[in-house]
mmCIF file of C-alpha atoms in Angstrom:
data_model
loop_
_atom_site.group_PDB
_atom_site.id
_atom_site.type_symbol
_atom_site.label_atom_id
_atom_site.label_comp_id
_atom_site.label_asym_id
_atom_site.label_seq_id
_atom_site.Cartn_x
_atom_site.Cartn_y
_atom_site.Cartn_z
ATOM 1 C CA UNK B 1 -1.736 -0.022 -0.887
ATOM 2 C CA UNK B 2 1.064 0.804 0.887
ATOM 3 C CA UNK B 3 4.075 -1.948 -0.572
ATOM 4 C CA UNK B 4 1.904 -1.238 2.361
ATOM 5 C CA UNK B 5 4.736 -2.122 4.644
ATOM 6 C CA UNK B 6 8.219 -0.739 4.732
ATOM 7 C CA UNK B 7 9.596 -3.681 6.638
ATOM 8 C CA UNK B 8 9.171 -5.470 9.913
ATOM 9 C CA UNK B 9 10.618 -2.447 11.640
ATOM 10 C CA UNK B 10 12.022 0.908 10.715
ATOM 11 C CA UNK B 11 15.418 -0.354 11.738
ATOM 12 C CA UNK B 12 15.642 -2.111 8.388
ATOM 13 C CA UNK B 13 15.269 1.148 6.462
ATOM 14 C CA UNK B 14 18.290 3.359 6.982
ATOM 15 C CA UNK B 15 19.211 6.581 5.223
ATOM 16 C CA UNK B 16 22.666 6.903 3.657
ATOM 17 C CA UNK B 17 25.188 8.659 5.866
ATOM 18 C CA UNK B 18 26.470 12.083 4.848
ATOM 19 C CA UNK B 19 29.982 11.566 6.106
ATOM 20 C CA UNK B 20 32.175 9.024 7.885
ATOM 21 C CA UNK B 21 31.569 10.626 11.295
ATOM 22 C CA UNK B 22 27.769 10.769 11.003
ATOM 23 C CA UNK B 23 25.570 7.945 12.203
ATOM 24 C CA UNK B 24 22.913 6.626 9.875
ATOM 25 C CA UNK B 25 19.397 7.919 10.300
ATOM 26 C CA UNK B 26 16.230 5.827 10.276
ATOM 27 C CA UNK B 27 13.453 6.905 7.938
ATOM 28 C CA UNK B 28 10.629 7.467 10.400
ATOM 29 C CA UNK B 29 8.696 9.786 8.109
ATOM 30 C CA UNK B 30 7.716 6.890 5.854
ATOM 31 C CA UNK B 31 6.170 5.166 8.858
ATOM 32 C CA UNK B 32 4.195 8.320 9.662
ATOM 33 C CA UNK B 33 2.997 8.657 6.083
ATOM 34 C CA UNK B 34 1.871 5.033 5.989
ATOM 35 C CA UNK B 35 -0.336 5.597 9.021
ATOM 36 C CA UNK B 36 -1.640 8.864 7.538
ATOM 37 C CA UNK B 37 -2.493 7.167 4.235
ATOM 38 C CA UNK B 38 -4.269 4.240 5.908
ATOM 39 C CA UNK B 39 -6.268 6.617 8.108
ATOM 40 C CA UNK B 40 -7.373 8.606 5.051
ATOM 41 C CA UNK B 41 -8.745 5.402 3.508
ATOM 42 C CA UNK B 42 -10.567 4.510 6.741
ATOM 43 C CA UNK B 43 -12.070 8.011 6.866
ATOM 44 C CA UNK B 44 -13.296 7.691 3.277
ATOM 45 C CA UNK B 45 -15.016 4.371 3.909
ATOM 46 C CA UNK B 46 -16.546 5.632 7.150
ATOM 47 C CA UNK B 47 -18.043 8.612 5.317
ATOM 48 C CA UNK B 48 -19.414 6.151 2.781
ATOM 49 C CA UNK B 49 -21.849 4.869 5.421
ATOM 50 C CA UNK B 50 -23.841 8.097 5.371
ATOM 51 C CA UNK B 51 -26.814 8.389 3.002
ATOM 52 C CA UNK B 52 -26.672 11.098 0.340
ATOM 53 C CA UNK B 53 -29.252 13.235 2.097
ATOM 54 C CA UNK B 54 -27.063 13.391 5.208
ATOM 55 C CA UNK B 55 -23.691 14.248 3.685
ATOM 56 C CA UNK B 56 -22.900 15.728 0.283
ATOM 57 C CA UNK B 57 -20.517 13.821 -1.972
ATOM 58 C CA UNK B 58 -17.994 16.589 -2.598
ATOM 59 C CA UNK B 59 -14.264 16.867 -2.859
ATOM 60 C CA UNK B 60 -13.836 16.892 0.920
ATOM 61 C CA UNK B 61 -15.617 13.575 1.470
ATOM 62 C CA UNK B 62 -13.748 12.000 -1.463
ATOM 63 C CA UNK B 63 -10.323 13.149 -0.311
ATOM 64 C CA UNK B 64 -9.723 10.021 1.769
ATOM 65 C CA UNK B 65 -9.096 8.096 -1.443
ATOM 66 C CA UNK B 66 -5.853 10.057 -1.739
ATOM 67 C CA UNK B 67 -4.355 7.606 0.760
ATOM 68 C CA UNK B 68 -4.090 4.965 -1.964
ATOM 69 C CA UNK B 69 -1.965 7.238 -4.153
ATOM 70 C CA UNK B 70 0.352 7.903 -1.211
ATOM 71 C CA UNK B 71 0.695 4.148 -0.684
ATOM 72 C CA UNK B 72 1.647 3.544 -4.311
ATOM 73 C CA UNK B 73 4.336 6.234 -4.259
ATOM 74 C CA UNK B 74 5.700 4.887 -0.955
ATOM 75 C CA UNK B 75 5.863 1.389 -2.476
ATOM 76 C CA UNK B 76 7.976 2.598 -5.362
ATOM 77 C CA UNK B 77 10.257 4.509 -2.991
ATOM 78 C CA UNK B 78 10.747 1.578 -0.620
ATOM 79 C CA UNK B 79 11.416 -1.021 -3.291
ATOM 80 C CA UNK B 80 13.944 1.193 -5.003
ATOM 81 C CA UNK B 81 15.685 2.170 -1.781
ATOM 82 C CA UNK B 82 15.842 -1.400 -0.441
ATOM 83 C CA UNK B 83 17.279 -2.673 -3.729
ATOM 84 C CA UNK B 84 19.857 0.109 -3.792
ATOM 85 C CA UNK B 85 21.020 -0.761 -0.266
ATOM 86 C CA UNK B 86 20.972 -4.573 -0.298
ATOM 87 C CA UNK B 87 21.329 -5.564 -3.991
ATOM 88 C CA UNK B 88 18.725 -8.377 -3.738
ATOM 89 C CA UNK B 89 18.430 -11.275 -6.141
ATOM 90 C CA UNK B 90 15.104 -11.588 -8.011
ATOM 91 C CA UNK B 91 13.771 -14.851 -6.559
ATOM 92 C CA UNK B 92 14.564 -14.226 -2.855
ATOM 93 C CA UNK B 93 13.293 -10.659 -3.246
ATOM 94 C CA UNK B 94 9.982 -11.861 -4.652
ATOM 95 C CA UNK B 95 9.588 -14.521 -1.964
ATOM 96 C CA UNK B 96 10.218 -11.906 0.708
ATOM 97 C CA UNK B 97 7.505 -9.643 -0.702
ATOM 98 C CA UNK B 98 5.040 -12.527 -1.063
ATOM 99 C CA UNK B 99 5.492 -13.616 2.559
ATOM 100 C CA UNK B 100 4.948 -10.021 3.655
ATOM 101 C CA UNK B 101 1.774 -9.357 1.655
ATOM 102 C CA UNK B 102 -0.132 -12.606 1.204
ATOM 103 C CA UNK B 103 -0.578 -14.309 4.637
ATOM 104 C CA UNK B 104 -2.454 -11.427 6.377
ATOM 105 C CA UNK B 105 -4.409 -10.791 3.198
ATOM 106 C CA UNK B 106 -5.420 -14.459 2.988
ATOM 107 C CA UNK B 107 -6.630 -14.375 6.584
ATOM 108 C CA UNK B 108 -8.951 -11.415 6.082
ATOM 109 C CA UNK B 109 -10.130 -12.638 2.688
ATOM 110 C CA UNK B 110 -11.123 -16.009 4.134
ATOM 111 C CA UNK B 111 -12.659 -14.216 7.118
ATOM 112 C CA UNK B 112 -14.863 -12.266 4.714
ATOM 113 C CA UNK B 113 -15.791 -15.463 2.841
ATOM 114 C CA UNK B 114 -16.725 -17.202 6.105
ATOM 115 C CA UNK B 115 -18.718 -14.190 7.316
ATOM 116 C CA UNK B 116 -20.570 -13.932 4.017
ATOM 117 C CA UNK B 117 -21.541 -17.616 4.207
ATOM 118 C CA UNK B 118 -22.646 -17.539 7.850
ATOM 119 C CA UNK B 119 -24.146 -14.024 7.803
ATOM 120 C CA UNK B 120 -25.128 -13.307 4.192
ATOM 121 C CA UNK B 121 -26.366 -9.787 5.015
ATOM 122 C CA UNK B 122 -23.198 -8.738 6.848
ATOM 123 C CA UNK B 123 -21.450 -7.608 3.659
ATOM 124 C CA UNK B 124 -23.817 -6.625 0.877
ATOM 125 C CA UNK B 125 -20.933 -6.624 -1.622
ATOM 126 C CA UNK B 126 -19.652 -10.145 -0.809
ATOM 127 C CA UNK B 127 -19.368 -12.554 -3.755
ATOM 128 C CA UNK B 128 -17.948 -15.940 -2.777
ATOM 129 C CA UNK B 129 -18.169 -18.260 -5.770
ATOM 130 C CA UNK B 130 -15.243 -20.753 -5.539
ATOM 131 C CA UNK B 131 -13.368 -19.732 -8.705
ATOM 132 C CA UNK B 132 -13.673 -16.058 -7.820
ATOM 133 C CA UNK B 133 -12.379 -16.753 -4.299
ATOM 134 C CA UNK B 134 -9.357 -18.601 -5.719
ATOM 135 C CA UNK B 135 -8.553 -15.688 -8.044
ATOM 136 C CA UNK B 136 -8.962 -13.316 -5.118
ATOM 137 C CA UNK B 137 -6.564 -15.300 -2.937
ATOM 138 C CA UNK B 138 -3.988 -15.177 -5.733
ATOM 139 C CA UNK B 139 -4.669 -11.440 -6.271
ATOM 140 C CA UNK B 140 -5.365 -12.264 -9.890
ATOM 141 C CA UNK B 141 -7.549 -9.451 -11.293
ATOM 142 C CA UNK B 142 -11.145 -10.515 -11.986
ATOM 143 C CA UNK B 143 -14.469 -8.813 -12.598
ATOM 144 C CA UNK B 144 -16.633 -8.439 -9.475
ATOM 145 C CA UNK B 145 -20.274 -9.040 -10.561
ATOM 146 C CA UNK B 146 -21.776 -7.189 -7.575
ATOM 147 C CA UNK B 147 -19.511 -4.154 -7.419
ATOM 148 C CA UNK B 148 -19.241 -4.049 -11.227
ATOM 149 C CA UNK B 149 -15.529 -3.379 -11.257
ATOM 150 C CA UNK B 150 -12.229 -5.228 -10.945
ATOM 151 C CA UNK B 151 -12.083 -6.213 -7.292
ATOM 152 C CA UNK B 152 -11.290 -9.307 -5.195
ATOM 153 C CA UNK B 153 -13.551 -10.717 -2.463
ATOM 154 C CA UNK B 154 -11.981 -8.292 0.001
ATOM 155 C CA UNK B 155 -12.660 -5.091 -1.954
ATOM 156 C CA UNK B 156 -9.749 -3.046 -0.659
ATOM 157 C CA UNK B 157 -7.485 -5.757 -2.116
ATOM 158 C CA UNK B 158 -7.752 -4.056 -5.515
ATOM 159 C CA UNK B 159 -4.664 -2.016 -4.659
ATOM 160 C CA UNK B 160 -2.708 -5.173 -3.849
ATOM 161 C CA UNK B 161 -3.324 -6.429 -7.384
ATOM 162 C CA UNK B 162 -1.249 -3.497 -8.612
ATOM 163 C CA UNK B 163 1.319 -4.015 -5.856
ATOM 164 C CA UNK B 164 1.902 -7.677 -6.663
ATOM 165 C CA UNK B 165 2.332 -6.976 -10.371
ATOM 166 C CA UNK B 166 4.785 -4.191 -9.569
ATOM 167 C CA UNK B 167 6.764 -6.576 -7.346
ATOM 168 C CA UNK B 168 6.917 -9.138 -10.138
ATOM 169 C CA UNK B 169 8.044 -6.580 -12.710
ATOM 170 C CA UNK B 170 10.592 -5.112 -10.313
ATOM 171 C CA UNK B 171 11.970 -8.578 -9.502
ATOM 172 C CA UNK B 172 12.474 -9.382 -13.195
ATOM 173 C CA UNK B 173 14.232 -6.077 -13.777
ATOM 174 C CA UNK B 174 16.630 -6.779 -10.902
ATOM 175 C CA UNK B 175 18.458 -8.817 -13.541
ATOM 176 C CA UNK B 176 19.566 -5.539 -15.112
ATOM 177 C CA UNK B 177 22.849 -3.928 -14.047
ATOM 178 C CA UNK B 178 22.271 -1.555 -11.088
ATOM 179 C CA UNK B 179 23.050 1.484 -13.238
ATOM 180 C CA UNK B 180 20.269 0.525 -15.680
ATOM 181 C CA UNK B 181 17.527 -0.470 -13.245
ATOM 182 C CA UNK B 182 15.847 2.876 -12.709
ATOM 183 C CA UNK B 183 15.680 3.655 -16.397
ATOM 184 C CA UNK B 184 14.613 0.088 -17.152
ATOM 185 C CA UNK B 185 11.794 0.169 -14.604
ATOM 186 C CA UNK B 186 10.549 3.561 -15.732
ATOM 187 C CA UNK B 187 10.680 2.546 -19.392
ATOM 188 C CA UNK B 188 8.742 -0.667 -18.669
ATOM 189 C CA UNK B 189 6.070 1.104 -16.608
ATOM 190 C CA UNK B 190 5.605 3.881 -19.165
ATOM 191 C CA UNK B 191 5.485 1.390 -22.035
ATOM 192 C CA UNK B 192 2.802 -0.673 -20.279
ATOM 193 C CA UNK B 193 0.690 2.404 -19.524
ATOM 194 C CA UNK B 194 0.986 3.685 -23.103
ATOM 195 C CA UNK B 195 -0.018 0.251 -24.377
ATOM 196 C CA UNK B 196 -3.046 0.315 -22.098
ATOM 197 C CA UNK B 197 -4.103 3.732 -23.404
ATOM 198 C CA UNK B 198 -3.743 2.615 -27.030
ATOM 199 C CA UNK B 199 -5.565 -0.712 -26.794
ATOM 200 C CA UNK B 200 -8.008 -0.314 -23.835
ATOM 201 C CA UNK B 201 -7.966 -3.941 -22.706
ATOM 202 C CA UNK B 202 -11.250 -5.501 -21.555
ATOM 203 C CA UNK B 203 -9.444 -8.377 -19.874
ATOM 204 C CA UNK B 204 -9.199 -7.579 -16.112
ATOM 205 C CA UNK B 205 -5.539 -8.694 -15.780
ATOM 206 C CA UNK B 206 -4.408 -6.799 -18.858
ATOM 207 C CA UNK B 207 -6.367 -3.745 -17.777
ATOM 208 C CA UNK B 208 -4.682 -3.698 -14.341
ATOM 209 C CA UNK B 209 -1.220 -4.463 -15.693
ATOM 210 C CA UNK B 210 -1.369 -1.536 -18.126
ATOM 211 C CA UNK B 211 -3.222 0.943 -15.931
ATOM 212 C CA UNK B 212 -2.130 4.466 -15.004
ATOM 213 C CA UNK B 213 -1.506 3.842 -11.263
ATOM 214 C CA UNK B 214 1.702 2.094 -12.328
ATOM 215 C CA UNK B 215 3.142 5.544 -12.935
ATOM 216 C CA UNK B 216 2.869 6.324 -9.227
ATOM 217 C CA UNK B 217 5.207 3.425 -8.459
ATOM 218 C CA UNK B 218 7.600 4.954 -10.967
ATOM 219 C CA UNK B 219 7.375 8.321 -9.229
ATOM 220 C CA UNK B 220 8.236 6.619 -5.943
ATOM 221 C CA UNK B 221 11.325 5.016 -7.492
ATOM 222 C CA UNK B 222 12.509 8.401 -8.778
ATOM 223 C CA UNK B 223 12.111 9.812 -5.261
ATOM 224 C CA UNK B 224 14.073 6.816 -3.936
ATOM 225 C CA UNK B 225 16.908 7.540 -6.361
ATOM 226 C CA UNK B 226 16.907 11.223 -5.364
ATOM 227 C CA UNK B 227 16.937 10.270 -1.688
ATOM 228 C CA UNK B 228 19.769 7.802 -2.208
ATOM 229 C CA UNK B 229 21.876 10.527 -3.851
ATOM 230 C CA UNK B 230 20.794 13.102 -1.214
ATOM 231 C CA UNK B 231 19.240 15.371 -3.814
ATOM 232 C CA UNK B 232 16.772 16.833 -1.366
ATOM 233 C CA UNK B 233 15.636 20.307 -0.395
ATOM 234 C CA UNK B 234 15.955 22.029 2.968
ATOM 235 C CA UNK B 235 13.556 21.021 5.767
ATOM 236 C CA UNK B 236 11.534 24.244 5.544
ATOM 237 C CA UNK B 237 11.178 23.927 1.777
ATOM 238 C CA UNK B 238 10.279 20.257 2.210
ATOM 239 C CA UNK B 239 7.511 21.105 4.671
ATOM 240 C CA UNK B 240 6.273 23.837 2.343
ATOM 241 C CA UNK B 241 6.175 21.363 -0.559
ATOM 242 C CA UNK B 242 4.200 18.874 1.562
ATOM 243 C CA UNK B 243 1.690 21.545 2.584
ATOM 244 C CA UNK B 244 1.268 22.737 -1.004
ATOM 245 C CA UNK B 245 0.739 19.109 -2.109
ATOM 246 C CA UNK B 246 -2.057 18.621 0.433
ATOM 247 C CA UNK B 247 -3.730 21.914 -0.447
ATOM 248 C CA UNK B 248 -3.411 21.212 -4.186
ATOM 249 C CA UNK B 249 -4.925 17.750 -3.698
ATOM 250 C CA UNK B 250 -8.319 19.050 -2.551
ATOM 251 C CA UNK B 251 -9.386 21.051 -5.641
ATOM 252 C CA UNK B 252 -8.121 18.256 -7.913
ATOM 253 C CA UNK B 253 -10.504 15.798 -6.223
ATOM 254 C CA UNK B 254 -13.316 16.991 -8.470
ATOM 255 C CA UNK B 255 -11.368 15.695 -11.489
ATOM 256 C CA UNK B 256 -10.712 12.198 -10.110
ATOM 257 C CA UNK B 257 -13.740 10.716 -11.892
ATOM 258 C CA UNK B 258 -13.586 12.867 -15.037
ATOM 259 C CA UNK B 259 -9.871 12.326 -15.768
ATOM 260 C CA UNK B 260 -7.512 9.510 -14.988
ATOM 261 C CA UNK B 261 -6.969 9.390 -11.228
ATOM 262 C CA UNK B 262 -3.147 9.255 -11.115
ATOM 263 C CA UNK B 263 -3.012 12.385 -13.271
ATOM 264 C CA UNK B 264 -5.217 14.191 -10.763
ATOM 265 C CA UNK B 265 -3.520 12.997 -7.560
ATOM 266 C CA UNK B 266 -0.234 11.339 -8.498
ATOM 267 C CA UNK B 267 1.879 14.545 -8.572
ATOM 268 C CA UNK B 268 0.561 15.622 -5.180
ATOM 269 C CA UNK B 269 1.293 12.222 -3.619
ATOM 270 C CA UNK B 270 4.841 12.302 -5.007
ATOM 271 C CA UNK B 271 5.441 15.857 -3.775
ATOM 272 C CA UNK B 272 4.090 14.975 -0.330
ATOM 273 C CA UNK B 273 6.450 11.998 0.036
ATOM 274 C CA UNK B 274 9.428 13.951 -1.314
ATOM 275 C CA UNK B 275 8.693 16.962 0.910
ATOM 276 C CA UNK B 276 8.304 14.925 4.101
ATOM 277 C CA UNK B 277 11.448 12.891 3.368
ATOM 278 C CA UNK B 278 13.400 16.112 2.807
ATOM 279 C CA UNK B 279 12.031 17.596 6.027
ATOM 280 C CA UNK B 280 13.111 14.595 8.077
ATOM 281 C CA UNK B 281 16.500 14.126 6.431
ATOM 282 C CA UNK B 282 17.634 17.702 6.907
ATOM 283 C CA UNK B 283 16.370 18.363 10.420
ATOM 284 C CA UNK B 284 18.240 17.734 13.650
ATOM 285 C CA UNK B 285 14.985 17.184 15.536
ATOM 286 C CA UNK B 286 14.220 13.488 15.976
ATOM 287 C CA UNK B 287 11.181 12.121 14.147
ATOM 288 C CA UNK B 288 11.228 8.997 16.302
ATOM 289 C CA UNK B 289 7.694 9.204 17.697
ATOM 290 C CA UNK B 290 7.083 5.716 19.055
ATOM 291 C CA UNK B 291 3.295 5.827 18.719
ATOM 292 C CA UNK B 292 3.394 6.970 15.090
ATOM 293 C CA UNK B 293 6.082 4.387 14.356
ATOM 294 C CA UNK B 294 3.867 1.653 15.795
ATOM 295 C CA UNK B 295 0.834 2.932 13.896
ATOM 296 C CA UNK B 296 2.921 2.958 10.726
ATOM 297 C CA UNK B 297 3.976 -0.644 11.342
ATOM 298 C CA UNK B 298 0.303 -1.538 11.786
ATOM 299 C CA UNK B 299 -0.877 0.341 8.692
ATOM 300 C CA UNK B 300 -1.117 -2.786 6.545
ATOM 301 C CA UNK B 301 -3.251 -4.574 9.135
ATOM 302 C CA UNK B 302 -5.335 -1.418 9.530
ATOM 303 C CA UNK B 303 -5.871 -1.321 5.784
ATOM 304 C CA UNK B 304 -6.888 -4.983 5.624
ATOM 305 C CA UNK B 305 -9.182 -5.140 8.640
ATOM 306 C CA UNK B 306 -10.907 -1.754 8.702
ATOM 307 C CA UNK B 307 -13.949 -2.914 6.702
ATOM 308 C CA UNK B 308 -14.691 -5.416 9.476
ATOM 309 C CA UNK B 309 -14.360 -2.716 12.140
ATOM 310 C CA UNK B 310 -16.603 -0.341 10.202
ATOM 311 C CA UNK B 311 -19.132 -3.124 9.595
ATOM 312 C CA UNK B 312 -19.345 -3.690 13.326
ATOM 313 C CA UNK B 313 -19.738 0.040 13.902
ATOM 314 C CA UNK B 314 -22.598 0.208 11.414
ATOM 315 C CA UNK B 315 -24.439 -2.569 13.255
ATOM 316 C CA UNK B 316 -23.865 -0.974 16.670
ATOM 317 C CA UNK B 317 -24.970 2.452 15.410
ATOM 318 C CA UNK B 318 -28.063 1.150 13.616
ATOM 319 C CA UNK B 319 -30.551 2.014 16.397
ATOM 320 C CA UNK B 320 -29.531 5.681 16.065
ATOM 321 C CA UNK B 321 -30.592 6.630 12.508
ATOM 322 C CA UNK B 322 -30.624 10.406 12.986
ATOM 323 C CA UNK B 323 -27.404 12.105 11.956
ATOM 324 C CA UNK B 324 -26.751 15.713 12.881
ATOM 325 C CA UNK B 325 -23.390 17.407 12.455
ATOM 326 C CA UNK B 326 -22.191 16.293 15.896
ATOM 327 C CA UNK B 327 -23.318 12.704 15.319
ATOM 328 C CA UNK B 328 -21.566 12.579 11.932
ATOM 329 C CA UNK B 329 -18.274 13.773 13.402
ATOM 330 C CA UNK B 330 -18.599 11.356 16.322
ATOM 331 C CA UNK B 331 -19.368 8.473 13.942
ATOM 332 C CA UNK B 332 -16.284 9.165 11.812
ATOM 333 C CA UNK B 333 -13.979 9.547 14.806
ATOM 334 C CA UNK B 334 -15.381 6.369 16.379
ATOM 335 C CA UNK B 335 -14.869 4.487 13.106
ATOM 336 C CA UNK B 336 -11.244 5.621 12.833
ATOM 337 C CA UNK B 337 -10.552 4.769 16.491
ATOM 338 C CA UNK B 338 -12.213 1.344 16.299
ATOM 339 C CA UNK B 339 -10.392 0.470 13.071
ATOM 340 C CA UNK B 340 -7.060 1.659 14.501
ATOM 341 C CA UNK B 341 -7.424 -0.460 17.633
ATOM 342 C CA UNK B 342 -8.383 -3.476 15.551
ATOM 343 C CA UNK B 343 -5.453 -2.805 13.207
ATOM 344 C CA UNK B 344 -3.000 -2.644 16.104
ATOM 345 C CA UNK B 345 -4.297 -5.900 17.587
ATOM 346 C CA UNK B 346 -4.149 -7.546 14.168
ATOM 347 C CA UNK B 347 -0.591 -6.333 13.615
ATOM 348 C CA UNK B 348 0.687 -7.538 16.982
ATOM 349 C CA UNK B 349 -1.159 -10.851 17.327
ATOM 350 C CA UNK B 350 -1.751 -11.879 13.717
ATOM 351 C CA UNK B 351 0.384 -10.134 11.104
ATOM 352 C CA UNK B 352 3.765 -10.225 12.881
ATOM 353 C CA UNK B 353 3.543 -13.904 13.947
ATOM 354 C CA UNK B 354 2.330 -14.993 10.502
ATOM 355 C CA UNK B 355 5.074 -13.116 8.684
ATOM 356 C CA UNK B 356 7.684 -14.381 11.139
ATOM 357 C CA UNK B 357 6.708 -18.001 10.542
ATOM 358 C CA UNK B 358 6.578 -17.546 6.777
ATOM 359 C CA UNK B 359 9.965 -15.861 6.648
ATOM 360 C CA UNK B 360 11.544 -18.642 8.663
ATOM 361 C CA UNK B 361 10.110 -21.103 6.177
ATOM 362 C CA UNK B 362 11.439 -19.065 3.244
ATOM 363 C CA UNK B 363 14.888 -18.753 4.826
ATOM 364 C CA UNK B 364 15.097 -22.515 5.278
ATOM 365 C CA UNK B 365 13.887 -23.045 1.727
ATOM 366 C CA UNK B 366 16.469 -20.657 0.286
ATOM 367 C CA UNK B 367 19.293 -22.161 2.337
ATOM 368 C CA UNK B 368 18.323 -25.635 1.174
ATOM 369 C CA UNK B 369 18.098 -24.420 -2.408
ATOM 370 C CA UNK B 370 21.529 -22.802 -2.202
ATOM 371 C CA UNK B 371 23.080 -25.912 -0.643
ATOM 372 C CA UNK B 372 21.778 -28.091 -3.475
ATOM 373 C CA UNK B 373 23.234 -25.677 -6.022
ATOM 374 C CA UNK B 374 26.754 -25.891 -4.575
ATOM 375 C CA UNK B 375 28.890 -28.411 -6.411
ATOM 376 C CA UNK B 376 30.784 -30.826 -4.125
ATOM 377 C CA UNK B 377 34.565 -30.675 -4.038
ATOM 378 C CA UNK B 378 36.056 -32.604 -6.910
ATOM 379 C CA UNK B 379 32.983 -32.350 -9.077
ATOM 380 C CA UNK B 380 33.678 -32.090 -12.805
ATOM 381 C CA UNK B 381 30.388 -30.324 -13.539
#
């Protein structure tokens, strides 16, 4: 998804200043795009509740999947930009990412396991064999025998399998000199994808770790490097690029299943992120919209919990089987609203406290580790 989170707050992501007299500018547009991407995914899964005779499966109903491609590009951008600003070390960087991604994911994965055991019919796709659950908790790619694809217990976690591998690869390549990191990351990602096209691995881990979506992380890093060097276009051109990307995305939806997905949607996702970043950077109008900022902060929780919200909606709506145009629109809007509210509550009362506790633990661990690595005065070592 969407590194599905920029940080704990937008205050941690700051654009480079243009001159010594200019104050630094927060990157609010990334927050807005995170919310937009998560909402697209929710819309897609809400539309998936309708039977084929009620709604046609065309490019419009499939377009919500585009949110995943936006998330992948944003992840590449954020990781590159953070590393360029703070020069992180590999191990602390990886621990920071793990504490951000895993705890909320574990909660909702175990919630799905518990629900599937207590209410077996609640999730028709739930598969909770112990070994499979362990692999899911680790985000280790495995074959899902019910969905017949590579998915964890919590199905939307498939994107996090790519995210975690990208974090690991990025952390290793932090050992390179800063001037070599972009080229090193791009070369590694391209080499892995080429290897995957040549060999066509049947092993789930090898298939994921050599799959084409990795290129979208690379595109995000390139955008991060361009942003860092202020190689952006004017706000009007940026907005035009973003609009063209969204329009171009729709006709390409028909090719998502017939060609490799990132080739159909990756360029549009990259252009959208680049265009919106350019629009915000060059404008004097503030993009600090508190509601959108909060929704962006909650996008990871929204992504993780929306299947539960939509499952509840399906049960509530069950006595009303007839779907006209008005009912379909109302159902989708209700699903998005219910999932958003649940995502906000999860972010405020679950995600933030969990991450806060985990980061305190990691900080103590790293301080203790550093103290044990410091040689005492007079040591001959």
